[in-house]
Amino acid sequence: MANAIPDLWPEIEQSKVVPPVAILREQAAALGNRTGHLLEGRVSTRTDGDGNFIHTFYVVAPTLDNYTYGLFSISHGADTYPVSAPSLEELHLPDYPSTIPIEPLRIRSEKELLDYLRAVLNSEKTMRIVGSLLNQVKSAT
Amino acid sequence: MVKFLYWNTNRKPLYTEICALTRAHDIDVIILSEFADSPASLIEHLNSGGAQDFQYAPGQCERIKIFARFSSTFLTPKAEDDYVSIRQLKLPSRQEILLVAAHLPSKLYQSEDSLALQCPEFARTIMEQEVKVGHQRTLLVGDLNMNPFEKGVVSANGLNAVMSRQVASRKSKTVMSRQYPFFFNPMWAQFGDRQDGPPGTYYYERSELVNYYWNVFDQVMVRPELMDRFDGKKVRIPTKIGETSLLFENGRPNNQDFSDHLPLLFEVEL
């Protein structure tokens, strides 16, 4: 009779790294709180065929028949970092692209992700979209 | 019949040309990308010299501008991002449709693979909105920056857009137990010299081993549910506006005076 095959796993501990999706969901919840829930944040996650997780951050206007604006997407593999994200330059583009190819950013830590999100959420474009939606919501009620 | 004009105007103030095309073809809905001027100025031009009654139908997507010869309240934005504006077109006593207007990133700035990888997300957004409105009478138009044969357009988890009405009439394709709805893409018929029109909508030439020269980046396609109301043979790529040619003498788009893209005309029975 063959010997029992041993369990080779060590003690399994959950990673202490805060996953990017948790940080995004926190920001989504904060948008609802900041706007008295006239606008909500939503994070949708999918996987691509190459084992990457893609998280998209939406601004939702529940009273405008759940109108949604897809603000940005970030992605990462099974390891939560590095995170790939559109460069701030790309996010700030007007209605046509610049003449320089734009490489995605590689975000290597939770701190870098927080800095990135702060910049995106405070950007002129985000403020324009959120402000305009808030105005429409208030005009419609 | 609702008549549409789509044009990537390449940041040129083509007021005269847009107005002339609109009048000559009795256009009801104008969809523009790379329109760098104020919508108010275009409205002023469109409505001057006659009761045209065009309105700007605002949205948050800066790359797309939509104008309509009816109340803009009939073109409600449902979902948008930096590249796409999905509107519900609901005219009184007519069948409502979903109008998806897109100007996807240029291949000059993103690889073909990157573009193709964005299409599943794009397709998923469309499907989410179709579930929300409860039908698939969807029309997609825009500068996809991909040809009809490229992966992002043809792959099942991308736009799943096929060249044949007969294939599209099967409604969907199943791959590994997942169902993907088809689009019928009539733009395949717009390639090359055989058809009555230019060989494409956009000309691009550089020193590479693989070069198509003419591309059909500007496309219109419909879901099978809308095929009976959409005649693919009536899609046109005009090269003249009155006596003015949009082409250089060598037949390529005159990107000095006009746009590097040619416009698209099509109509839908609603």
CSV table of C-alpha atoms in Angstrom, one decimal:
chain,number,residue,atom,x,y,z
A,1,MET,CA,0.0,0.0,0.0
A,2,ALA,CA,1.4,3.4,-0.9
A,3,ASN,CA,2.3,5.9,1.9
A,4,ALA,CA,-0.2,8.6,2.5
A,5,ILE,CA,0.6,11.7,0.5
A,6,PRO,CA,1.5,14.5,2.9
A,7,ASP,CA,-0.2,17.9,2.9
A,8,LEU,CA,2.6,20.2,1.9
A,9,TRP,CA,0.8,23.5,2.5
A,10,PRO,CA,2.1,25.8,5.2
A,11,GLU,CA,-0.3,27.7,7.5
A,12,ILE,CA,-2.4,29.9,5.2
A,13,GLU,CA,-2.8,33.5,6.2
A,14,GLN,CA,-4.9,36.0,4.5
A,15,SER,CA,-2.8,38.8,2.9
A,16,LYS,CA,-2.8,42.0,4.9
A,17,VAL,CA,-2.6,44.1,1.8
A,18,VAL,CA,-5.8,46.1,1.2
A,19,PRO,CA,-7.1,45.0,-2.2
A,20,PRO,CA,-7.5,47.8,-4.8
A,21,VAL,CA,-11.2,46.9,-5.1
A,22,ALA,CA,-11.7,47.6,-1.4
A,23,ILE,CA,-10.2,51.0,-1.8
A,24,LEU,CA,-12.4,51.7,-4.8
A,25,ARG,CA,-15.5,50.6,-3.0
A,26,GLU,CA,-14.7,52.9,-0.1
A,27,GLN,CA,-14.5,55.8,-2.6
A,28,ALA,CA,-17.8,54.7,-4.2
A,29,ALA,CA,-19.5,54.8,-0.8
A,30,ALA,CA,-17.9,58.1,0.0
A,31,LEU,CA,-19.4,59.7,-3.1
A,32,GLY,CA,-22.9,58.6,-1.9
A,33,ASN,CA,-22.3,60.1,1.5
A,34,ARG,CA,-20.8,63.4,0.1
A,35,THR,CA,-23.8,64.0,-2.2
A,36,GLY,CA,-26.6,62.9,0.1
A,37,HIS,CA,-27.0,59.8,-2.1
A,38,LEU,CA,-28.1,61.9,-5.0
A,39,LEU,CA,-25.2,60.3,-6.8
A,40,GLU,CA,-23.7,56.9,-6.0
A,41,GLY,CA,-20.4,55.3,-6.8
A,42,ARG,CA,-20.4,51.7,-8.2
A,43,VAL,CA,-17.5,49.4,-8.8
A,44,SER,CA,-17.9,46.6,-11.2
A,45,THR,CA,-15.3,43.8,-11.5
A,46,ARG,CA,-14.7,41.4,-14.3
A,47,THR,CA,-11.9,39.1,-15.4
A,48,ASP,CA,-10.3,39.1,-18.8
A,49,GLY,CA,-9.1,36.0,-20.5
A,50,ASP,CA,-5.5,36.4,-19.2
A,51,GLY,CA,-6.3,36.2,-15.5
A,52,ASN,CA,-6.5,39.9,-14.9
A,53,PHE,CA,-9.1,41.5,-12.7
A,54,ILE,CA,-10.5,44.7,-14.2
A,55,HIS,CA,-12.4,47.1,-11.8
A,56,THR,CA,-14.4,49.9,-13.3
A,57,PHE,CA,-15.6,52.9,-11.2
A,58,TYR,CA,-19.0,54.3,-12.2
A,59,VAL,CA,-20.8,57.4,-11.1
A,60,VAL,CA,-24.5,56.5,-10.9
A,61,ALA,CA,-27.5,59.0,-10.8
A,62,PRO,CA,-30.3,56.9,-9.3
A,63,THR,CA,-33.0,59.5,-9.9
A,64,LEU,CA,-31.9,59.9,-13.6
A,65,ASP,CA,-33.1,56.4,-14.3
A,66,ASN,CA,-29.8,55.1,-13.0
A,67,TYR,CA,-27.7,57.0,-15.6
A,68,THR,CA,-24.1,55.8,-15.3
A,69,TYR,CA,-20.8,57.4,-16.3
A,70,GLY,CA,-17.7,55.1,-16.4
A,71,LEU,CA,-15.0,57.2,-14.9
A,72,PHE,CA,-12.0,54.9,-15.1
A,73,SER,CA,-10.8,51.3,-15.0
A,74,ILE,CA,-7.8,49.8,-13.3
A,75,SER,CA,-6.6,46.2,-13.5
A,76,HIS,CA,-4.2,43.8,-11.8
A,77,GLY,CA,-3.3,40.1,-11.8
A,78,ALA,CA,-3.7,37.6,-9.0
A,79,ASP,CA,-1.2,39.6,-7.1
A,80,THR,CA,-3.0,42.8,-6.2
A,81,TYR,CA,0.0,45.0,-7.1
A,82,PRO,CA,1.2,46.3,-9.4
A,83,VAL,CA,-2.1,47.8,-10.6
A,84,SER,CA,-2.3,49.1,-14.2
A,85,ALA,CA,-4.2,52.3,-14.6
A,86,PRO,CA,-4.8,54.9,-17.3
A,87,SER,CA,-2.3,57.8,-16.9
A,88,LEU,CA,-3.6,61.0,-15.5
A,89,GLU,CA,-2.6,62.6,-18.9
A,90,GLU,CA,-5.0,60.2,-20.7
A,91,LEU,CA,-7.8,60.8,-18.2
A,92,HIS,CA,-7.5,64.5,-18.7
A,93,LEU,CA,-7.6,64.4,-22.4
A,94,PRO,CA,-10.1,66.5,-24.1
A,95,ASP,CA,-12.3,65.1,-26.9
A,96,TYR,CA,-9.3,64.1,-29.0
A,97,PRO,CA,-6.0,62.6,-28.2
A,98,SER,CA,-2.6,64.2,-27.9
A,99,THR,CA,0.1,63.3,-30.4
A,100,ILE,CA,2.1,61.4,-27.9
A,101,PRO,CA,1.5,57.7,-27.2
A,102,ILE,CA,0.3,57.3,-23.7
A,103,GLU,CA,1.5,54.4,-21.6
A,104,PRO,CA,-0.6,53.1,-18.7
A,105,LEU,CA,0.7,53.7,-15.2
A,106,ARG,CA,2.0,51.0,-13.0
A,107,ILE,CA,1.0,51.5,-9.5
A,108,ARG,CA,3.1,49.5,-7.1
A,109,SER,CA,1.6,50.0,-3.6
A,110,GLU,CA,-1.5,51.0,-1.6
A,111,LYS,CA,0.0,54.4,-1.0
A,112,GLU,CA,0.6,55.0,-4.7
A,113,LEU,CA,-3.0,53.9,-5.5
A,114,LEU,CA,-4.4,56.3,-2.9
A,115,ASP,CA,-2.3,59.1,-4.4
A,116,TYR,CA,-3.5,58.2,-7.9
A,117,LEU,CA,-7.2,58.0,-6.9
A,118,ARG,CA,-6.9,61.4,-5.1
A,119,ALA,CA,-5.6,62.9,-8.2
A,120,VAL,CA,-8.3,61.4,-10.4
A,121,LEU,CA,-11.2,62.2,-8.1
A,122,ASN,CA,-10.0,65.7,-7.6
A,123,SER,CA,-9.4,66.3,-11.4
A,124,GLU,CA,-11.2,69.0,-13.3
A,125,LYS,CA,-12.9,66.3,-15.5
A,126,THR,CA,-14.3,64.4,-12.6
A,127,MET,CA,-15.5,67.6,-10.9
A,128,ARG,CA,-17.1,68.6,-14.2
A,129,ILE,CA,-19.0,65.3,-14.6
A,130,VAL,CA,-20.0,65.0,-10.9
A,131,GLY,CA,-21.0,68.7,-10.8
A,132,SER,CA,-23.1,68.5,-14.0
A,133,LEU,CA,-24.9,65.3,-12.9
A,134,LEU,CA,-25.6,66.8,-9.5
A,135,ASN,CA,-27.1,69.8,-11.1
A,136,GLN,CA,-29.3,67.7,-13.4
A,137,VAL,CA,-30.5,65.6,-10.5
A,138,LYS,CA,-31.4,68.6,-8.5
A,139,SER,CA,-33.1,70.3,-11.5
A,140,ALA,CA,-35.2,67.1,-12.1
A,141,THR,CA,-36.5,66.9,-8.5
B,1,MET,CA,-37.8,57.1,-41.5
B,2,VAL,CA,-35.1,58.7,-39.3
B,3,LYS,CA,-32.0,59.8,-41.2
B,4,PHE,CA,-28.6,59.9,-39.6
B,5,LEU,CA,-25.3,61.6,-40.4
B,6,TYR,CA,-22.1,60.5,-38.6
B,7,TRP,CA,-18.8,62.3,-39.1
B,8,ASN,CA,-15.5,62.4,-37.4
B,9,THR,CA,-14.7,66.0,-38.3
B,10,ASN,CA,-11.1,65.9,-37.3
B,11,ARG,CA,-11.4,69.1,-35.2
B,12,LYS,CA,-12.2,71.2,-38.3
B,13,PRO,CA,-15.0,73.8,-38.2
B,14,LEU,CA,-17.0,72.2,-41.0
B,15,TYR,CA,-20.2,74.1,-40.4
B,16,THR,CA,-20.9,74.7,-44.1
B,17,GLU,CA,-20.3,71.1,-45.0
B,18,ILE,CA,-22.3,69.7,-42.1
B,19,CYS,CA,-25.2,72.0,-42.9
B,20,ALA,CA,-25.1,71.2,-46.6
B,21,LEU,CA,-25.0,67.5,-46.0
B,22,THR,CA,-27.9,67.8,-43.5
B,23,ARG,CA,-30.0,69.8,-45.9
B,24,ALA,CA,-29.2,67.7,-49.0
B,25,HIS,CA,-30.0,64.4,-47.3
B,26,ASP,CA,-32.8,65.7,-45.0
B,27,ILE,CA,-30.9,64.5,-41.9
B,28,ASP,CA,-32.7,64.2,-38.6
B,29,VAL,CA,-29.8,63.2,-36.3
B,30,ILE,CA,-26.3,64.4,-36.5
B,31,ILE,CA,-23.6,62.6,-34.6
B,32,LEU,CA,-20.1,64.1,-34.6
B,33,SER,CA,-16.8,63.1,-33.1
B,34,GLU,CA,-13.7,65.3,-32.9
B,35,PHE,CA,-16.0,68.2,-33.1
B,36,ALA,CA,-13.9,70.9,-31.4
B,37,ASP,CA,-16.2,73.9,-31.7
B,38,SER,CA,-19.1,75.0,-29.6
B,39,PRO,CA,-22.4,73.1,-30.2
B,40,ALA,CA,-24.2,76.4,-30.0
B,41,SER,CA,-22.4,77.7,-33.1
B,42,LEU,CA,-23.4,74.6,-35.1
B,43,ILE,CA,-27.0,74.9,-33.9
B,44,GLU,CA,-26.9,78.6,-35.1
B,45,HIS,CA,-25.7,77.5,-38.5
B,46,LEU,CA,-28.1,74.6,-38.8
B,47,ASN,CA,-31.1,76.6,-37.9
B,48,SER,CA,-30.3,79.7,-40.0
B,49,GLY,CA,-32.1,80.4,-43.2
B,50,GLY,CA,-35.0,78.0,-42.6
B,51,ALA,CA,-37.1,76.3,-39.9
B,52,GLN,CA,-34.6,73.5,-39.2
B,53,ASP,CA,-35.3,73.3,-35.5
B,54,PHE,CA,-32.2,71.4,-34.6
B,55,GLN,CA,-31.3,71.0,-30.9
B,56,TYR,CA,-28.2,70.0,-29.2
B,57,ALA,CA,-28.7,66.8,-27.2
B,58,PRO,CA,-26.1,67.2,-24.4
B,59,GLY,CA,-24.2,64.3,-22.7
B,60,GLN,CA,-21.1,64.0,-20.6
B,61,CYS,CA,-19.0,62.2,-23.2
B,62,GLU,CA,-16.8,64.9,-24.6
B,63,ARG,CA,-15.8,62.9,-27.7
B,64,ILE,CA,-19.3,62.7,-29.0
B,65,LYS,CA,-21.7,65.5,-29.9
B,66,ILE,CA,-25.3,64.7,-30.9
B,67,PHE,CA,-27.8,67.1,-32.6
B,68,ALA,CA,-31.4,66.3,-33.5
B,69,ARG,CA,-34.2,67.8,-35.5
B,70,PHE,CA,-36.5,67.1,-32.6
B,71,SER,CA,-36.6,67.8,-28.9
B,72,SER,CA,-33.4,66.7,-27.2
B,73,THR,CA,-35.5,65.1,-24.5
B,74,PHE,CA,-36.2,62.3,-26.9
B,75,LEU,CA,-32.5,61.3,-26.8
B,76,THR,CA,-31.9,60.5,-23.1
B,77,PRO,CA,-28.3,59.5,-22.1
B,78,LYS,CA,-28.4,56.2,-20.3
B,79,ALA,CA,-24.7,55.3,-19.9
B,80,GLU,CA,-21.5,57.1,-20.9
B,81,ASP,CA,-17.8,57.1,-20.5
B,82,ASP,CA,-14.9,58.9,-22.1
B,83,TYR,CA,-15.4,57.1,-25.4
B,84,VAL,CA,-19.1,56.1,-25.7
B,85,SER,CA,-22.5,57.7,-25.3
B,86,ILE,CA,-25.5,55.4,-25.1
B,87,ARG,CA,-28.8,57.1,-25.6
B,88,GLN,CA,-32.4,56.0,-25.6
B,89,LEU,CA,-34.0,57.4,-28.7
B,90,LYS,CA,-37.7,57.5,-28.0
B,91,LEU,CA,-39.8,59.5,-30.4
B,92,PRO,CA,-43.6,59.9,-29.8
B,93,SER,CA,-45.6,57.0,-31.3
B,94,ARG,CA,-42.4,55.3,-32.7
B,95,GLN,CA,-40.5,52.3,-31.7
B,96,GLU,CA,-37.7,53.3,-29.3
B,97,ILE,CA,-34.2,52.2,-29.9
B,98,LEU,CA,-30.9,52.3,-28.1
B,99,LEU,CA,-28.4,54.6,-30.0
B,100,VAL,CA,-24.8,53.8,-29.1
B,101,ALA,CA,-22.4,56.4,-30.4
B,102,ALA,CA,-18.7,55.7,-30.0
B,103,HIS,CA,-15.3,57.2,-30.7
B,104,LEU,CA,-12.8,54.6,-29.5
B,105,PRO,CA,-9.2,55.4,-28.9
B,106,SER,CA,-6.9,55.7,-31.9
B,107,LYS,CA,-4.5,53.0,-32.9
B,108,LEU,CA,-1.8,55.6,-33.0
B,109,TYR,CA,-2.0,55.7,-29.2
B,110,GLN,CA,-3.1,52.1,-28.3
B,111,SER,CA,-2.1,48.8,-29.8
B,112,GLU,CA,-4.5,46.7,-31.8
B,113,ASP,CA,-4.6,44.2,-28.9
B,114,SER,CA,-5.3,46.9,-26.3
B,115,LEU,CA,-8.2,48.2,-28.4
B,116,ALA,CA,-9.5,44.7,-28.8
B,117,LEU,CA,-9.3,44.1,-25.1
B,118,GLN,CA,-11.5,47.1,-24.5
B,119,CYS,CA,-14.3,45.8,-26.7
B,120,PRO,CA,-15.6,43.2,-24.2
B,121,GLU,CA,-16.1,46.0,-21.7
B,122,PHE,CA,-17.8,48.1,-24.3
B,123,ALA,CA,-20.0,45.1,-25.4
B,124,ARG,CA,-20.9,44.4,-21.8
B,125,THR,CA,-22.0,48.0,-21.2
B,126,ILE,CA,-24.3,47.8,-24.3
B,127,MET,CA,-25.8,44.5,-23.1
B,128,GLU,CA,-26.4,45.9,-19.6
B,129,GLN,CA,-28.3,48.8,-21.1
B,130,GLU,CA,-30.3,46.4,-23.4
B,131,VAL,CA,-31.3,44.5,-20.3
B,132,LYS,CA,-32.3,47.7,-18.6
B,133,VAL,CA,-34.5,49.0,-21.4
B,134,GLY,CA,-35.9,45.5,-22.1
B,135,HIS,CA,-35.1,45.2,-25.8
B,136,GLN,CA,-32.2,44.8,-28.3
B,137,ARG,CA,-33.2,47.4,-30.9
B,138,THR,CA,-29.7,48.7,-30.8
B,139,LEU,CA,-27.9,50.8,-33.4
B,140,LEU,CA,-24.2,51.3,-32.9
B,141,VAL,CA,-22.3,54.0,-34.9
B,142,GLY,CA,-19.0,55.7,-34.7
B,143,ASP,CA,-15.3,55.8,-35.4
B,144,LEU,CA,-14.2,52.5,-33.8
B,145,ASN,CA,-10.6,52.9,-35.0
B,146,MET,CA,-10.8,49.3,-36.0
B,147,ASN,CA,-11.8,47.7,-39.3
B,148,PRO,CA,-14.9,45.4,-39.4
B,149,PHE,CA,-12.6,42.4,-39.6
B,150,GLU,CA,-10.5,43.2,-36.6
B,151,LYS,CA,-10.6,41.1,-33.4
B,152,GLY,CA,-12.4,43.6,-31.2
B,153,VAL,CA,-15.3,44.0,-33.7
B,154,VAL,CA,-15.7,40.3,-34.8
B,155,SER,CA,-14.9,38.4,-31.6
B,156,ALA,CA,-17.8,36.9,-29.8
B,157,ASN,CA,-16.9,38.6,-26.5
B,158,GLY,CA,-16.2,41.8,-28.4
B,159,LEU,CA,-18.9,43.4,-30.5
B,160,ASN,CA,-19.6,40.1,-32.3
B,161,ALA,CA,-20.5,41.9,-35.5
B,162,VAL,CA,-20.9,39.8,-38.6
B,163,MET,CA,-21.0,40.6,-42.3
B,164,SER,CA,-24.1,38.6,-43.2
B,165,ARG,CA,-27.7,39.3,-42.3
B,166,GLN,CA,-28.4,35.6,-42.5
B,167,VAL,CA,-25.8,34.8,-39.9
B,168,ALA,CA,-26.9,37.7,-37.7
B,169,SER,CA,-30.5,36.5,-37.9
B,170,ARG,CA,-29.5,33.6,-35.7
B,171,LYS,CA,-29.5,36.3,-33.0
B,172,SER,CA,-26.6,35.0,-30.9
B,173,LYS,CA,-23.6,32.8,-30.8
B,174,THR,CA,-22.8,30.4,-28.0
B,175,VAL,CA,-19.2,29.9,-26.9
B,176,MET,CA,-18.4,27.7,-23.9
B,177,SER,CA,-21.9,27.9,-22.7
B,178,ARG,CA,-22.0,31.7,-22.9
B,179,GLN,CA,-24.4,33.5,-25.3
B,180,TYR,CA,-23.2,36.5,-27.2
B,181,PRO,CA,-25.7,38.6,-29.2
B,182,PHE,CA,-24.7,39.4,-32.8
B,183,PHE,CA,-24.6,42.8,-34.5
B,184,PHE,CA,-25.1,42.9,-38.3
B,185,ASN,CA,-22.3,45.0,-39.7
B,186,PRO,CA,-23.1,46.2,-43.3
B,187,MET,CA,-19.7,48.0,-43.5
B,188,TRP,CA,-18.0,44.9,-44.9
B,189,ALA,CA,-19.7,45.8,-48.2
B,190,GLN,CA,-18.0,49.2,-48.2
B,191,PHE,CA,-14.4,48.0,-48.8
B,192,GLY,CA,-12.6,48.3,-52.1
B,193,ASP,CA,-13.4,49.4,-55.6
B,194,ARG,CA,-16.3,47.0,-56.4
B,195,GLN,CA,-18.9,49.1,-54.7
B,196,ASP,CA,-20.3,52.4,-55.7
B,197,GLY,CA,-18.3,54.7,-53.4
B,198,PRO,CA,-14.8,55.3,-52.0
B,199,PRO,CA,-12.8,52.2,-51.0
B,200,GLY,CA,-13.2,53.0,-47.3
B,201,THR,CA,-13.8,55.9,-44.9
B,202,TYR,CA,-10.2,56.6,-43.8
B,203,TYR,CA,-6.9,56.4,-45.7
B,204,TYR,CA,-3.7,55.6,-43.8
B,205,GLU,CA,-0.3,54.8,-45.3
B,206,ARG,CA,3.0,54.2,-43.7
B,207,SER,CA,6.1,52.2,-44.3
B,208,GLU,CA,5.0,48.9,-42.8
B,209,LEU,CA,4.9,45.4,-44.3
B,210,VAL,CA,1.1,45.2,-43.6
B,211,ASN,CA,-0.9,48.2,-44.7
B,212,TYR,CA,-4.5,48.3,-45.8
B,213,TYR,CA,-4.3,51.9,-47.1
B,214,TRP,CA,-8.1,52.3,-47.0
B,215,ASN,CA,-9.8,51.4,-43.8
B,216,VAL,CA,-13.5,51.4,-42.7
B,217,PHE,CA,-13.1,52.7,-39.2
B,218,ASP,CA,-16.4,54.6,-39.3
B,219,GLN,CA,-19.1,52.0,-39.0
B,220,VAL,CA,-22.8,51.6,-38.3
B,221,MET,CA,-24.2,48.2,-37.2
B,222,VAL,CA,-27.5,47.0,-35.8
B,223,ARG,CA,-28.7,44.1,-33.6
B,224,PRO,CA,-30.9,41.5,-35.4
B,225,GLU,CA,-33.9,42.9,-33.7
B,226,LEU,CA,-33.5,46.1,-35.7
B,227,MET,CA,-32.5,44.5,-39.0
B,228,ASP,CA,-36.0,44.7,-40.6
B,229,ARG,CA,-36.0,48.4,-40.0
B,230,PHE,CA,-32.5,49.0,-41.3
B,231,ASP,CA,-31.4,48.6,-44.9
B,232,GLY,CA,-27.6,48.1,-45.0
B,233,LYS,CA,-27.6,48.9,-48.7
B,234,LYS,CA,-28.7,52.4,-48.0
B,235,VAL,CA,-25.5,53.1,-45.9
B,236,ARG,CA,-23.6,55.6,-47.9
B,237,ILE,CA,-20.2,57.2,-47.7
B,238,PRO,CA,-20.6,60.5,-49.5
B,239,THR,CA,-17.6,62.0,-51.2
B,240,LYS,CA,-19.2,65.1,-52.5
B,241,ILE,CA,-21.3,67.8,-51.0
B,242,GLY,CA,-23.0,69.6,-53.9
B,243,GLU,CA,-20.2,70.4,-56.2
B,244,THR,CA,-17.6,70.2,-53.5
B,245,SER,CA,-15.5,67.1,-53.4
B,246,LEU,CA,-14.3,65.8,-50.0
B,247,LEU,CA,-11.4,64.0,-51.8
B,248,PHE,CA,-8.1,65.1,-53.2
B,249,GLU,CA,-7.6,64.4,-56.9
B,250,ASN,CA,-5.9,61.1,-56.1
B,251,GLY,CA,-9.1,60.0,-54.5
B,252,ARG,CA,-8.0,60.2,-50.8
B,253,PRO,CA,-9.8,62.2,-48.2
B,254,ASN,CA,-8.9,65.9,-48.4
B,255,ASN,CA,-7.7,66.3,-44.9
B,256,GLN,CA,-6.4,69.8,-45.5
B,257,ASP,CA,-9.8,71.4,-46.2
B,258,PHE,CA,-12.1,68.9,-44.6
B,259,SER,CA,-11.7,65.8,-42.4
B,260,ASP,CA,-9.4,62.8,-42.7
B,261,HIS,CA,-12.5,60.7,-42.3
B,262,LEU,CA,-15.4,60.6,-44.7
B,263,PRO,CA,-18.9,60.9,-43.4
B,264,LEU,CA,-21.6,58.2,-43.1
B,265,LEU,CA,-25.2,58.4,-44.0
B,266,PHE,CA,-27.8,55.9,-43.0
B,267,GLU,CA,-31.5,55.6,-42.1
B,268,VAL,CA,-33.7,53.6,-39.8
B,269,GLU,CA,-37.4,53.0,-40.0
B,270,LEU,CA,-38.9,53.7,-36.6
